[in-house]
Every structure is written in C-alpha cells, then in structure tokens.
Short mmCIF file of C-alpha atoms (C1' of nucleotides) in Angstrom, two decimals:
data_model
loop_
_atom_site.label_atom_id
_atom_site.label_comp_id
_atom_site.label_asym_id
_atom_site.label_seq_id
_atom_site.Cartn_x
_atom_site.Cartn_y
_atom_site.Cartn_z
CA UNK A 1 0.00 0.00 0.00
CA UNK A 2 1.74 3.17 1.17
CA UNK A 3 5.64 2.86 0.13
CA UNK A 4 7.18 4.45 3.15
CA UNK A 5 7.37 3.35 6.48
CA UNK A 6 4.09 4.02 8.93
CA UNK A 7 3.35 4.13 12.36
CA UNK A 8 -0.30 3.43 13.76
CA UNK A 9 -0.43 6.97 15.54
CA UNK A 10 -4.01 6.02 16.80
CA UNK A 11 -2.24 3.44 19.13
CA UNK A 12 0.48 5.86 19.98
CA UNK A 13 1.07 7.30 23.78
CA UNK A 14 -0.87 9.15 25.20
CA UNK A 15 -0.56 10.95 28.34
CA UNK A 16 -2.37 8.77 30.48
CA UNK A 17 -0.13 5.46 28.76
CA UNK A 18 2.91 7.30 29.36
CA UNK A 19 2.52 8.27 33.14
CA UNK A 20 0.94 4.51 33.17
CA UNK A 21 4.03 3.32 32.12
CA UNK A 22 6.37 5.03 33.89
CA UNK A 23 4.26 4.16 37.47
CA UNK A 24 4.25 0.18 36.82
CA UNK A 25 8.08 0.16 35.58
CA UNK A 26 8.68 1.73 38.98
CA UNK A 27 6.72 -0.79 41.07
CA UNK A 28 7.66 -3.60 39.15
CA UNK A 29 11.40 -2.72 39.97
CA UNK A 30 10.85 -2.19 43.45
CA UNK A 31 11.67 1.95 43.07
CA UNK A 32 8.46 2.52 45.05
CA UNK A 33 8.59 0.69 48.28
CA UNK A 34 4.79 -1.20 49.04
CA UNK A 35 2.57 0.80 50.98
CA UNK A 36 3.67 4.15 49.78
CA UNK A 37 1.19 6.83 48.64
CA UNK A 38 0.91 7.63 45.14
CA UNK A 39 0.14 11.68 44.97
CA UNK A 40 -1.79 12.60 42.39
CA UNK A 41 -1.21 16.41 42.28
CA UNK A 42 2.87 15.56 42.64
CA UNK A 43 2.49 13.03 40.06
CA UNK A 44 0.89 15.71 37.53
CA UNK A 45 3.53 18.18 38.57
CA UNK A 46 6.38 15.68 37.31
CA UNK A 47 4.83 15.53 34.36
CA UNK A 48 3.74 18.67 33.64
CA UNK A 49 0.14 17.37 32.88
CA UNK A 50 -2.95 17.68 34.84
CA UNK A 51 -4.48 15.41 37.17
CA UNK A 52 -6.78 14.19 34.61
CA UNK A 53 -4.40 11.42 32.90
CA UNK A 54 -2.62 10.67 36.42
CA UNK A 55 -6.17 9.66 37.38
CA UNK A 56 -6.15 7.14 34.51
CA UNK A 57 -2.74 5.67 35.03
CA UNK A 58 -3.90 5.05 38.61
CA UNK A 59 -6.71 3.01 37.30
CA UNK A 60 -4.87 1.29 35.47
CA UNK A 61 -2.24 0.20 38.16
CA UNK A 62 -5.85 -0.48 40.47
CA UNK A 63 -7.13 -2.93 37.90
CA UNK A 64 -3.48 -4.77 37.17
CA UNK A 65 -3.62 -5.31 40.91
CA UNK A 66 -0.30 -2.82 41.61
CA UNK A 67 -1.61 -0.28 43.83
CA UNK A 68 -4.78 -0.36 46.09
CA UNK A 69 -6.99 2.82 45.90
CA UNK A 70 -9.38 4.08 48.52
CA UNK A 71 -12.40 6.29 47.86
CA UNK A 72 -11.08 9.62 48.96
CA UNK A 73 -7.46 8.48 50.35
CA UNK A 74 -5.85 8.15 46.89
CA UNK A 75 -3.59 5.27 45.85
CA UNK A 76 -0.72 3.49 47.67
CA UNK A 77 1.73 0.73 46.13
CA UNK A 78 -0.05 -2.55 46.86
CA UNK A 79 2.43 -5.08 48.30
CA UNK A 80 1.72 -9.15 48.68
CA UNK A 81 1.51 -11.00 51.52
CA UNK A 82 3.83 -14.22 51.44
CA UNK A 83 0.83 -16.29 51.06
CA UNK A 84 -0.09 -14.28 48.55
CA UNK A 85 3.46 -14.04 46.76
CA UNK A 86 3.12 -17.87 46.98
CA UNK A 87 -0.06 -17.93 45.58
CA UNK A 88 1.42 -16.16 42.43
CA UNK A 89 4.22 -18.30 42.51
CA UNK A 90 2.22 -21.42 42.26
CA UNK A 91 -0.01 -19.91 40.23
CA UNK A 92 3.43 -19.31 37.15
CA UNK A 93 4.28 -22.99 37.75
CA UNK A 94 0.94 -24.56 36.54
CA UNK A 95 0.32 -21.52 33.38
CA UNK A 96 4.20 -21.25 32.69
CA UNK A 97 4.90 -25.12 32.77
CA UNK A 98 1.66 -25.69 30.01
CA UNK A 99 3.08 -22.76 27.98
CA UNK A 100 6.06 -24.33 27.73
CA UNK A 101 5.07 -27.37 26.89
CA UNK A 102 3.23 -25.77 23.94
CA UNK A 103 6.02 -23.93 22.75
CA UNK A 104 8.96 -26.60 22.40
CA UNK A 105 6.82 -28.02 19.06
CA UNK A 106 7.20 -24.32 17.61
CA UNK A 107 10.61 -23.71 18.57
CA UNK A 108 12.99 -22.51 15.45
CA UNK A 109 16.23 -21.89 16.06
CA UNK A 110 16.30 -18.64 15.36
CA UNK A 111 14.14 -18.67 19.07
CA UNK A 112 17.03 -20.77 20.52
CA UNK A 113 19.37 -18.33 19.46
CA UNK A 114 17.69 -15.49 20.68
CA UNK A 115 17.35 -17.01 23.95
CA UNK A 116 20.83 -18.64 24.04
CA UNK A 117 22.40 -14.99 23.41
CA UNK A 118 19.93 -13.47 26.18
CA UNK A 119 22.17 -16.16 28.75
CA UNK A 120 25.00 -15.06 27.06
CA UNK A 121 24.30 -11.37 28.17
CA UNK A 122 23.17 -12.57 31.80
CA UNK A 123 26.31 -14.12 32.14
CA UNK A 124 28.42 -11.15 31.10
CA UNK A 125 26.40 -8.70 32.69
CA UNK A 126 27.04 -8.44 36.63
CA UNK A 127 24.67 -5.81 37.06
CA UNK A 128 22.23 -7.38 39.39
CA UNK A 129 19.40 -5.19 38.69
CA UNK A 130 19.22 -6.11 35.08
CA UNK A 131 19.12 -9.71 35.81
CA UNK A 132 15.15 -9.33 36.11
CA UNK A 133 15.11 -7.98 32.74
CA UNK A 134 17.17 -10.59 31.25
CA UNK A 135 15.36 -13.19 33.31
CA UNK A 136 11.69 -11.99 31.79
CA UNK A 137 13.66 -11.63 27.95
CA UNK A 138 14.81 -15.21 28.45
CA UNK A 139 11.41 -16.84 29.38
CA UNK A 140 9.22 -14.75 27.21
CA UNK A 141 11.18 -15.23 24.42
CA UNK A 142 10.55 -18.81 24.86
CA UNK A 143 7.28 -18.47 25.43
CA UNK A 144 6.24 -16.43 22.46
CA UNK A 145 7.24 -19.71 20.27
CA UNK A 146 3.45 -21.15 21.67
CA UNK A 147 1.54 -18.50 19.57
CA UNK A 148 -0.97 -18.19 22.87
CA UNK A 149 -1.20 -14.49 23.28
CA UNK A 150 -3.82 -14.49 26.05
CA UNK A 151 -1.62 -16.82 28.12
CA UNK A 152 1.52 -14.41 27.64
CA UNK A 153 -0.91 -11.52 29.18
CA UNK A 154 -1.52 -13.74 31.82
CA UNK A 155 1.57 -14.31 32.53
CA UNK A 156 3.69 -11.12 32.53
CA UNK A 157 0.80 -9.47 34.80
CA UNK A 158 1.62 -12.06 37.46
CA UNK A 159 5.30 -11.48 37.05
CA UNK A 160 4.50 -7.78 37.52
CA UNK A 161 2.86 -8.67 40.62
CA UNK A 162 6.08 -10.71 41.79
CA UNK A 163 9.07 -9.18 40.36
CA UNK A 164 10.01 -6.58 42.94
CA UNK A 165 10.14 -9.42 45.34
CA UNK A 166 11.93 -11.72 43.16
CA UNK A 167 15.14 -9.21 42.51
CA UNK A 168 15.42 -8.55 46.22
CA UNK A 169 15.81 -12.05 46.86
CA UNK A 170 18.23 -12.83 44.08
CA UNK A 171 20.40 -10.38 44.56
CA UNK A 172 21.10 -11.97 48.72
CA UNK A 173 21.33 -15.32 47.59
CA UNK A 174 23.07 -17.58 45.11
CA UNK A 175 19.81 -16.98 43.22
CA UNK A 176 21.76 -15.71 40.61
CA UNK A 177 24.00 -18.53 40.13
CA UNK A 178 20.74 -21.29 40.27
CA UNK A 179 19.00 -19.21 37.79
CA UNK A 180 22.07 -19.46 35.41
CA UNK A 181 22.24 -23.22 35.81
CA UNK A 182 18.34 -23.72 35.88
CA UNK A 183 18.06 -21.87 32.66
CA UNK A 184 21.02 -23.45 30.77
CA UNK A 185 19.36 -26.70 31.45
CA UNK A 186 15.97 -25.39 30.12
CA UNK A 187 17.19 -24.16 27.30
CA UNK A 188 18.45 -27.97 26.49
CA UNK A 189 15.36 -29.29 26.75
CA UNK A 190 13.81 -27.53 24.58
CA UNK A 191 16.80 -27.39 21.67
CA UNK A 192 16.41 -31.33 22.02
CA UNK A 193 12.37 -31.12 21.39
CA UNK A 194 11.82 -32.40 24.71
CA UNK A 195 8.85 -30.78 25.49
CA UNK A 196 7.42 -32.12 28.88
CA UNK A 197 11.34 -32.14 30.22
CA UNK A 198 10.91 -28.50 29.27
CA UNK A 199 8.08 -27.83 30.91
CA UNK A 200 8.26 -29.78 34.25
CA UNK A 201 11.66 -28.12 34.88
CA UNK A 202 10.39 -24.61 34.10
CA UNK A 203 7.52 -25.39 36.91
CA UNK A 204 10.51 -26.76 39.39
CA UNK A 205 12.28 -23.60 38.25
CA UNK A 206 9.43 -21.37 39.62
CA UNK A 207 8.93 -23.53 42.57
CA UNK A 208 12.41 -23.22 43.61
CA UNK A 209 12.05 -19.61 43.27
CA UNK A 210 8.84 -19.13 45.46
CA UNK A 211 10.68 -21.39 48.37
CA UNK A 212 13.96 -19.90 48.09
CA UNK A 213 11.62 -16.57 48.43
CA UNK A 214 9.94 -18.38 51.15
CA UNK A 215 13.21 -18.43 53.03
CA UNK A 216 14.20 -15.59 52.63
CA UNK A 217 11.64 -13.64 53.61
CA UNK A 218 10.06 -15.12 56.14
CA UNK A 219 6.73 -14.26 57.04
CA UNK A 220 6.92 -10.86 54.78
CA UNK A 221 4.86 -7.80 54.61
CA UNK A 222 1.48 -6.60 55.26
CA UNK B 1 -14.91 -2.70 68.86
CA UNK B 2 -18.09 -1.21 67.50
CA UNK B 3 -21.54 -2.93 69.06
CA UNK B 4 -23.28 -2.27 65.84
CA UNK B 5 -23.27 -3.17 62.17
CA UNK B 6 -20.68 -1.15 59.91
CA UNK B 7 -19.48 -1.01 56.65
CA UNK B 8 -16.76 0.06 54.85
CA UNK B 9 -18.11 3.23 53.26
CA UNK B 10 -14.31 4.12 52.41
CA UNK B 11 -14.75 1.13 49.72
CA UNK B 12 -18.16 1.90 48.85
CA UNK B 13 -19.57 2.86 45.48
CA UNK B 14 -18.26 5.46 43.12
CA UNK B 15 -19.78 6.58 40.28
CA UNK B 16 -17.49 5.10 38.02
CA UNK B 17 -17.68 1.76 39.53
CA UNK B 18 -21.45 2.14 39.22
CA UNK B 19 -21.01 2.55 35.95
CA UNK B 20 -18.30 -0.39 35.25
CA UNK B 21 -20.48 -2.34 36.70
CA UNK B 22 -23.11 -1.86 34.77
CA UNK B 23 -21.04 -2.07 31.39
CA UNK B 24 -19.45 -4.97 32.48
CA UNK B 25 -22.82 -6.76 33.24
CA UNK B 26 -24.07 -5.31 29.88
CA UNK B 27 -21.04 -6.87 28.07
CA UNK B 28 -20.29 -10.36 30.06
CA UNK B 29 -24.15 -10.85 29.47
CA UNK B 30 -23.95 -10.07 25.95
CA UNK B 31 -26.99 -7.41 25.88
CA UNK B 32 -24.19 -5.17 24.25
CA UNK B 33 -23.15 -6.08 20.73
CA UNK B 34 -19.05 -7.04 19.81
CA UNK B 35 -17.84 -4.11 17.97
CA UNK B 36 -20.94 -2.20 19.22
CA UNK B 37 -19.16 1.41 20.20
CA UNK B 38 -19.33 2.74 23.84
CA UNK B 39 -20.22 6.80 23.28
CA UNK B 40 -19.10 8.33 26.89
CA UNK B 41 -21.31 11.63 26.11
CA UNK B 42 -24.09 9.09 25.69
CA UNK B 43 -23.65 6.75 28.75
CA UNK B 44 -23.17 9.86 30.91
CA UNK B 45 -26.49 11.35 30.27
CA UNK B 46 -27.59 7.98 30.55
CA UNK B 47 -26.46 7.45 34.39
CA UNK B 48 -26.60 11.44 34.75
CA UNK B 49 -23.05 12.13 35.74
CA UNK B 50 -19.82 14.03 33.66
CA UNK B 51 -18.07 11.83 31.59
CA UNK B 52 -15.36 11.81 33.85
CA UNK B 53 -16.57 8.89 35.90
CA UNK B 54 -17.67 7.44 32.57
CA UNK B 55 -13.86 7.86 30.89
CA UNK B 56 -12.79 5.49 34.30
CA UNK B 57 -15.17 3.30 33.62
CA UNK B 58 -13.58 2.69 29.88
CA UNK B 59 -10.44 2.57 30.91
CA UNK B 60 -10.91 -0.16 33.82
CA UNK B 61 -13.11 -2.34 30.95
CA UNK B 62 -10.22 -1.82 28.62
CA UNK B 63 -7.88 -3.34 31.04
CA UNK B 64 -10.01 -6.71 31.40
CA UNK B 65 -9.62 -6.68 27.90
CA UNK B 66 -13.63 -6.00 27.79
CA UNK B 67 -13.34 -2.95 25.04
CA UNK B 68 -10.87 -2.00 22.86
CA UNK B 69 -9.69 2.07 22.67
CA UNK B 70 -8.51 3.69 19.94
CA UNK B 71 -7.40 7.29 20.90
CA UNK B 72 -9.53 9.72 19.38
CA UNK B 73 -12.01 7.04 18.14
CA UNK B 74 -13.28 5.47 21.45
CA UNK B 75 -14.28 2.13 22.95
CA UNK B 76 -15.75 -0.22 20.95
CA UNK B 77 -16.91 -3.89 22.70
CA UNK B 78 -13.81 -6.02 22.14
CA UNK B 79 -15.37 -9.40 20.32
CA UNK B 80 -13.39 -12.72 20.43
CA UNK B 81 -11.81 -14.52 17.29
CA UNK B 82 -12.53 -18.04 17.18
CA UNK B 83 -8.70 -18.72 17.75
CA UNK B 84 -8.91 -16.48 21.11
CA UNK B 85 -11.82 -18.41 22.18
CA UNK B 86 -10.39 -21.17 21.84
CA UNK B 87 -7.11 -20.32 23.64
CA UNK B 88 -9.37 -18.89 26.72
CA UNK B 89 -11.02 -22.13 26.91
CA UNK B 90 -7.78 -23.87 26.84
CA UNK B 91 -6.65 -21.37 29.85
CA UNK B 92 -9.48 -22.50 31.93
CA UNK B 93 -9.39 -26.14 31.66
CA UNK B 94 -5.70 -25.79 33.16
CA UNK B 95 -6.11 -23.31 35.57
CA UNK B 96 -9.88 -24.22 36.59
CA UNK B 97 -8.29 -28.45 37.08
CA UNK B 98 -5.77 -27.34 39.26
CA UNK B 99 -8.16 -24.93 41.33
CA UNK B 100 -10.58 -27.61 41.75
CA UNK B 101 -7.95 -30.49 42.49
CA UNK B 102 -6.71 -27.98 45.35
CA UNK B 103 -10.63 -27.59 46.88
CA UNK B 104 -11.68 -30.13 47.20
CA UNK B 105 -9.45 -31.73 50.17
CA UNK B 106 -11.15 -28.38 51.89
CA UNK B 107 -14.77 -29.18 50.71
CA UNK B 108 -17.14 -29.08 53.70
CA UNK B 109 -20.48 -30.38 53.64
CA UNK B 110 -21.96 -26.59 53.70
CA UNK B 111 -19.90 -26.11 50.27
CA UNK B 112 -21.62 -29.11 48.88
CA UNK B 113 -24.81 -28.39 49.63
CA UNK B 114 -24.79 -24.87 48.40
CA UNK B 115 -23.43 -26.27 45.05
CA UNK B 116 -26.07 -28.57 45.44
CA UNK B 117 -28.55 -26.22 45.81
CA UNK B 118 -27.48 -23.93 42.74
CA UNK B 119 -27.81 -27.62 40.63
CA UNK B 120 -31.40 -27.62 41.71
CA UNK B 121 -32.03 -24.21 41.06
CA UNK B 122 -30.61 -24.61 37.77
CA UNK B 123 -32.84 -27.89 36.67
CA UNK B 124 -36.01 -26.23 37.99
CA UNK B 125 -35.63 -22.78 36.36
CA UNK B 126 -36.02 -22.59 32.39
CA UNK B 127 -35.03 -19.69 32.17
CA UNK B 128 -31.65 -20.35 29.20
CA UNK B 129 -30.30 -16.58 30.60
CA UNK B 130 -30.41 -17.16 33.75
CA UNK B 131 -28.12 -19.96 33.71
CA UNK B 132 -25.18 -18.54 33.08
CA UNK B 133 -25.50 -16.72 36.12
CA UNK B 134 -25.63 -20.08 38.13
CA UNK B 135 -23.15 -21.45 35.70
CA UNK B 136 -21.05 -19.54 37.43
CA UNK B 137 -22.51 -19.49 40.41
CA UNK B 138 -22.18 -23.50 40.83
CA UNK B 139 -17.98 -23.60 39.87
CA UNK B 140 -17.37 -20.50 42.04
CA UNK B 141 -18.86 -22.10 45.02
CA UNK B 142 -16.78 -24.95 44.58
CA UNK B 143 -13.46 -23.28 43.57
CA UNK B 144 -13.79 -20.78 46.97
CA UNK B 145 -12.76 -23.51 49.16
CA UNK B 146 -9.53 -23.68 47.57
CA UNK B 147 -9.21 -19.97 49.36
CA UNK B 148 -7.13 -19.07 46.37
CA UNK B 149 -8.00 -15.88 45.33
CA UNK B 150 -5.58 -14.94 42.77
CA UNK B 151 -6.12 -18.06 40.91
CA UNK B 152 -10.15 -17.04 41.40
CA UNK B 153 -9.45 -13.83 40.04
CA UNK B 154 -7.75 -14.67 36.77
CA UNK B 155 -10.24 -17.52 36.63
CA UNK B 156 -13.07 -14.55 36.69
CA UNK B 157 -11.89 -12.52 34.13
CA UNK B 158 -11.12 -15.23 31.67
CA UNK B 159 -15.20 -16.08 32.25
CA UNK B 160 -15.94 -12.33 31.46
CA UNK B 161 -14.42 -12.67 28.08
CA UNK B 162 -15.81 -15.90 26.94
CA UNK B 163 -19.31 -15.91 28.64
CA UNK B 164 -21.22 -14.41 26.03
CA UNK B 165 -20.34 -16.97 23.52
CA UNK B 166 -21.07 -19.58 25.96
CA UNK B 167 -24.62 -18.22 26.80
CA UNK B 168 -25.41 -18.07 22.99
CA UNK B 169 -24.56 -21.59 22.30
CA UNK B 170 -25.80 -23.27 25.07
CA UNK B 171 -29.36 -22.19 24.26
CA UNK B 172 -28.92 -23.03 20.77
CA UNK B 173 -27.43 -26.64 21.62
CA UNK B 174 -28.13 -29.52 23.69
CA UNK B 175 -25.56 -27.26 25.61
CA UNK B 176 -27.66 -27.60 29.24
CA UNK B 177 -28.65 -30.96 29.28
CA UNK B 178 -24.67 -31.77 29.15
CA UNK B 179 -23.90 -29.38 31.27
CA UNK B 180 -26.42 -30.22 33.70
CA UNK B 181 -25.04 -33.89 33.58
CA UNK B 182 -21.15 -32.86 33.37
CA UNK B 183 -22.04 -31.13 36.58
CA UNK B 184 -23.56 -33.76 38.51
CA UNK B 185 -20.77 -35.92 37.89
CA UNK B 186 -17.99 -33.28 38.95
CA UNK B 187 -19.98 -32.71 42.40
CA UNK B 188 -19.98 -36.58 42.67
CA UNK B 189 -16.22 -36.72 42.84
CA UNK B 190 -15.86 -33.84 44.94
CA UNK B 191 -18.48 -35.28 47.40
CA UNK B 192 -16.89 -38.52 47.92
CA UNK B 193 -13.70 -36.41 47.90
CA UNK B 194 -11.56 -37.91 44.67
CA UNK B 195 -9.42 -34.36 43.86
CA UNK B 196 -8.00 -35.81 40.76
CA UNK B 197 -11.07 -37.06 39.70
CA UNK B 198 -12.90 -33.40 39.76
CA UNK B 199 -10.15 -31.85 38.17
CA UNK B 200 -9.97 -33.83 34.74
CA UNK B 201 -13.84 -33.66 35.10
CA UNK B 202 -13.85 -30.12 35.08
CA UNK B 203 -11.22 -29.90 32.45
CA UNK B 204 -13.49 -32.04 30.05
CA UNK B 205 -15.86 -30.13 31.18
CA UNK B 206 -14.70 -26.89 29.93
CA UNK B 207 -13.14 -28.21 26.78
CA UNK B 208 -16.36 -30.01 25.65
CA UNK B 209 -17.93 -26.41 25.98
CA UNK B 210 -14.95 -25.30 23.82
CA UNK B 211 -15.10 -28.11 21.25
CA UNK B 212 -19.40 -27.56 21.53
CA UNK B 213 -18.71 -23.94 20.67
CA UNK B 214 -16.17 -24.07 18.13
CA UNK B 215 -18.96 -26.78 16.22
CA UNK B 216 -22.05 -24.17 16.58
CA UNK B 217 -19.86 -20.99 15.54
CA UNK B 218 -17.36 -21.72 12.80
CA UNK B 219 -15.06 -19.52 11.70
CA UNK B 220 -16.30 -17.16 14.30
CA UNK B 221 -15.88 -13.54 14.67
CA UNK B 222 -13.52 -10.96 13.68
"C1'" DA C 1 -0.85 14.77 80.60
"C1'" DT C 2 -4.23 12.83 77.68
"C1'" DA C 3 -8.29 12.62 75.07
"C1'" DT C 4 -11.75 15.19 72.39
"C1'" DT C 5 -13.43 18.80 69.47
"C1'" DG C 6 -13.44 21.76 65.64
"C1'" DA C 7 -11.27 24.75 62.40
"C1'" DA C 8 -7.61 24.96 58.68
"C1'" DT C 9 -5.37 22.49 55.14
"C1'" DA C 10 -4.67 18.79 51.85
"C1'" DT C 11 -6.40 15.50 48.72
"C1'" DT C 12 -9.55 13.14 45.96
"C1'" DG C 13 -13.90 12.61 42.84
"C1'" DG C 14 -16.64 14.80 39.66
"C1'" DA C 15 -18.27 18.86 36.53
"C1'" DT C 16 -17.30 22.02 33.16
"C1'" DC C 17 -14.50 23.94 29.66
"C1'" DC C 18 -11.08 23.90 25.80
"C1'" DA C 19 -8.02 21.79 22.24
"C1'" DA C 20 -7.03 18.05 19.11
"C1'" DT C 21 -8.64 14.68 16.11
"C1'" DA C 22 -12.10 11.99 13.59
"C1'" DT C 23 -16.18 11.71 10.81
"C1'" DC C 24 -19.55 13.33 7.75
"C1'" DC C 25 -21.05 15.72 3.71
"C1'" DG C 26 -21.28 18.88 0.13
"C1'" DA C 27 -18.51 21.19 -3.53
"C1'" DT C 28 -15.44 20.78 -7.19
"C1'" DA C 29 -12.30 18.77 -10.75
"C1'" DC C 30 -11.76 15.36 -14.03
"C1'" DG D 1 -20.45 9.69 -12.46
"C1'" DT D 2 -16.49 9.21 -9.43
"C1'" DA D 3 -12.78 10.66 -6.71
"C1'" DT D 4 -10.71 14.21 -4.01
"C1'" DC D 5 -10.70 18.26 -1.13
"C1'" DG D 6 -12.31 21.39 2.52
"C1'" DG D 7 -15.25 22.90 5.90
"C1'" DA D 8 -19.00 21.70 9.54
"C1'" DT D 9 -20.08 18.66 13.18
"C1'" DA D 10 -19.13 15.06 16.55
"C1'" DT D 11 -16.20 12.93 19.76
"C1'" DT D 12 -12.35 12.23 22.54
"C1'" DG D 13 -8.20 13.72 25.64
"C1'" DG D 14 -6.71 16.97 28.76
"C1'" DA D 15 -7.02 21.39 31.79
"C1'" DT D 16 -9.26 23.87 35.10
"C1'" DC D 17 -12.60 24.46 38.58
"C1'" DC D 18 -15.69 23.01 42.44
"C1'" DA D 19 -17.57 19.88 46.07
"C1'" DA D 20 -16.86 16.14 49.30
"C1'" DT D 21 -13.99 13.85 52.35
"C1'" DA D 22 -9.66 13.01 54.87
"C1'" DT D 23 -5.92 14.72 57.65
"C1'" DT D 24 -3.56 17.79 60.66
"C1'" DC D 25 -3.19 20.47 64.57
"C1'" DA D 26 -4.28 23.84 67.93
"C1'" DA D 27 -7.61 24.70 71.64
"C1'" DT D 28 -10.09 22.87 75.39
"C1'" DA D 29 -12.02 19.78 78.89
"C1'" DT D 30 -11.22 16.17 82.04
#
DNA sequence: ATATTGAATATTGGATCCAATATCCGATAC
DNA sequence: GTATCGGATATTGGATCCAATATTCAATAT
C-alpha cells in the first residue's frame, strides 16, 4: 500500500499510557517501596500534565492489581503477603509449565538463538538489577514460540505482581547462580524437542524460586 | 470494637464503579453487541453524571480486555476470534483443574450443599439466561474452598471474556442438558472427595464447551 | 498529661471547559 | 459519475474548577 514506512499513531502514547508506564516500571522494579502513597497532584507536577491522565494511570495500576486505591485516600503501592506471593508463585508454575510445553513443538532456532544470546548477556552482565530484565527476555522469548497471546498476558501481569520481590531475593542469595544453571538446562530441553522435560523443569524452576523466596523472607509484609 | 453493624463506606460505590459495573454486566451478558461502540457523552447522560466517571469506567473495561480504545475514536466492545476463544477455553481447563484439584481436600459439607442447591435451582428454572449466572454461580462455590484468590481472580476474568459466547450456544445446543449432567458428575467426585477425579472432570468439562462452541460458531468472529 | 473537638489544610472525585482529532457531507475537478 | 478536497459537526483527551472527604493540629475539657 503506502511505500514508506508508517506508524499506527491512533495506538500511539498518550498521556495517560505514558505516566501509566512510567508508574508500573517503577513498582515492578521495586523503586516505590509497598505501601507508599501515590500523589496525584505531585504526580501531575512531574509531568507537567494535569491530574486528569494521572487519574487514569492510577486506574490502570488499580485494575493490574499494583496499587490499592481508597475512595477519597488516593492510591498506595499494593504489596503481597507471602501467602499471597506464593499464591502467584504457584499460580506461574501450573500456566508457565503448560506454555512451555506448547512452545517446544514451535521452537525454530532462530528462538534458541535469541534465547541462548539473552544467557549469554546474563552471564556477562554483573549488574544485578538487570538480571530481572534478562530473566523476563529469556522466558518470554521462549514463550512467544506457543503462539498463545492471552496466556503471555496472563503471565507477565503475574510477574508484575512478583518481580520486585523476586530481585530482592536474588540479589542476597546464590539466586543468581541457580537461575544461570536452571536456565542453561531449560534451554536444552527444549533445543532437544523435549517438550514435557521443558516444561516440568520450568515449573521446578518457579517452585524453587517461590521457596527460596519463602526463606528468605520469612513471614513478609502486610 | 463497634456494638453495631458497619461497613466500609471508604470502599463503597463510586460513580465510576457504578457505571463499570453496569457495562461490564451489559457486556459479560452479551446485551451489548461485539464491535458495538461505547459513546461516553451518551452513557453519561444515561447514568446522569460528567463523563469523567464514565472515561474510568472505559479505561478499567479496557484493562479486562472487555473494550478495545482507539485514541480519538473510542471504545468499541472487544469481540473474540474463534482462535482467542479457543485459547481462553484452553486457559481455563488448566487453571480451573488445578483450582478444583486444590478444593476439594477443603470441601465441607456446607460447600456441597450450596453447590447442590445452585444444581437444583438450575434444573427447575427454564429460564436459558439465567443460567449462566448459576453457571457460574455453581464452579465459584466450589473453587472458593480452595481460598485461592488470585487463581479465582484470573479464573473470573477469563469467564468475562468468553461468557457471552457460551450463553449463545448453550441455548442453541443440547448445551444444558450436558452441562447439567457434566455437573452432577464433577460434584460426585468432589463429594466422595476424589481431587483428581474433579479436576480432569472439570477440564473435560470446559473443553467439551470449547469443542461444543467451536462446532455451533465456525469460523467465528472478527 | 491525655483525650476530644473543631477549624484549617490537603487530597480526591466529579463537573465544566477547551483543544485536538475523527467523521460526515457537500462542492469541485476530471 | 467518481474521486478528491475542505469545511461543519461530533467525539475524545486533557485542563481547570468546584464539592466532598480526609488529615492535621491547635484549643479545650477532664
């Protein structure tokens, strides 16, 4: 049709997406600590907007399950509970493991590749903080292979939920080091088309996760 | 603390979430068409408010996936392909096995007989749109005891999005009689307390409703 | 000294207003 | 007659304003 590159501009940022964004890439990474109050007016200020699209963002976060709102109090970062974290936890095993298991099949190796250089970074990289993006890279990049869109949504909203939690444990642990091994070994599996392998070590993967969180934690916040 | 009956006005009703509500219901239910665009100026005269309440309405049914926003252009009722269907069908059967596997053990004979009780309900009344309600009504009951919430949750919203299509075809189908079976059998193994039993029951369960559906619609939508 | 009250301030939810974009429709060129 | 352009209207996104509620804190009573 058109011979120049184009953009679909009706799906680009708004204000509201933006300041969205920006909130949940916080909370995900742990920059705002649970339980602290999300201004509205302060928020506006930083962007230079009005309230109006802060409002939105907020509702956004409320319905992802990120921060809790009450009538007339405003917003606060929602943390989990460790039952709750566990929850979550168990919760990746079952949806991750089946999406797994439906990927392997679809796996080219230009997906191996991808993922194989995404360890390859991990390794390199010592920066602890970027492990969680590396981590979610890795597995996602797996897990796009299944062609199950609604199961991806699924899933990243329940890492959101988790993710804070899971960096601060990895980084006081030998988290780090399991992770490599775990994920060298899943990434075998699935080069060798072994599909349940795949997917029963990516749910003892998780698992490990949650109790090594367990430990560490204790009996956690809230 | 308090010798009288309270309640948590601080969580209590805003307009917006008088208005989800009522969108939501209109769209789960199916009374609103897919496609079918949401006008805010219209739906605010309609519950008498601004459209600001109205605009947070949209934006928390565009987060369950409910609508779909194009900026400038509005919310439009976000219809299913026959492929998403599908894969939302396939979510449940894995998600809704493992909830029920995990209730049962904590089944007690109150549980049963409400579940009970909503089978009754459900063979006396004709009424085909009422029984999605109790559709629902009957698996929730069961799936509380697993005092999972987040799993509840997800389990919730993946209903939302499919419900419609299974209200059309059951009434079109032999759809209830199976169902009314399908469900007898499931409380059968729960009541005599055989978890693994329930759980590929209900998984059959849900993807004979998928298969059923897939039959009676074709190519589907979209 | 501590608990209670009430005014002052801060914050949110909603209404109204304005700007940006989409949609519709008639005019014009070919 | 058909396709394209340009203005009128409709609709959304965001800003500003107002009302309702929460929070703070000083004054007071016990």
């Amino acid at each position: 049709m058109a011979k120049f590159q184009t953009v679909d501009i009706g799906r680009s940022a708004s204000a509201a997406s933006i300041i969205f964004a920006a909130l949940r890439r916080a909370i995900v990474e742990g920059d705002l600590a649970d339980g602290e109050p999300l201004r509205q007016d302060e928020i506006a200020r930083s962007f230079n907007t009005s309230r109006i699209p802060v409002r939105e963002a907020l509702t956004m976060l409320e319905q992802q399950g990120l921060v809790k709102t009450e009538r007339y109090k405003g917003a606060v970062v929602a943390g989990l509970s460790m039952a709750e974290a566990t929850e979550i936890f168990d919760f990746r095993a079952l949806v991750e493991a089946e999406v797994m298991r439906r990927s392997v099949p679809n796996m080219t190796t230009e997906v191996l590749d991808t993922a194989r250089a995404c360890l390859e970074r991990f390794a390199a990289g010592s920066d602890p903080m970027q492990y969680g993006d590396l981590n979610r890279e890795f597995h996602e990049t797996l897990y796009r292979a299944s062609a199950l869109p609604y199961h991806l949504g699924v899933i990243e909203n329940a890492m959101d939920r988790i993710d804070r939690y899971l960096r601060a444990q990895l980084v006081l642990s030998d988290g780090m080091d399991r992770a490599r091994r775990e994920h060298l070994v899943i990434l075998d599996a699935c080069a060798k088309g072994e599909a349940e392998r795949a997917a029963s070590l990516t749910a003892e993967h998780i698992r490990g996760a949650r109790d090594s969180l367990a430990e560490h934690m204790g009996a956690g916040s809230r």
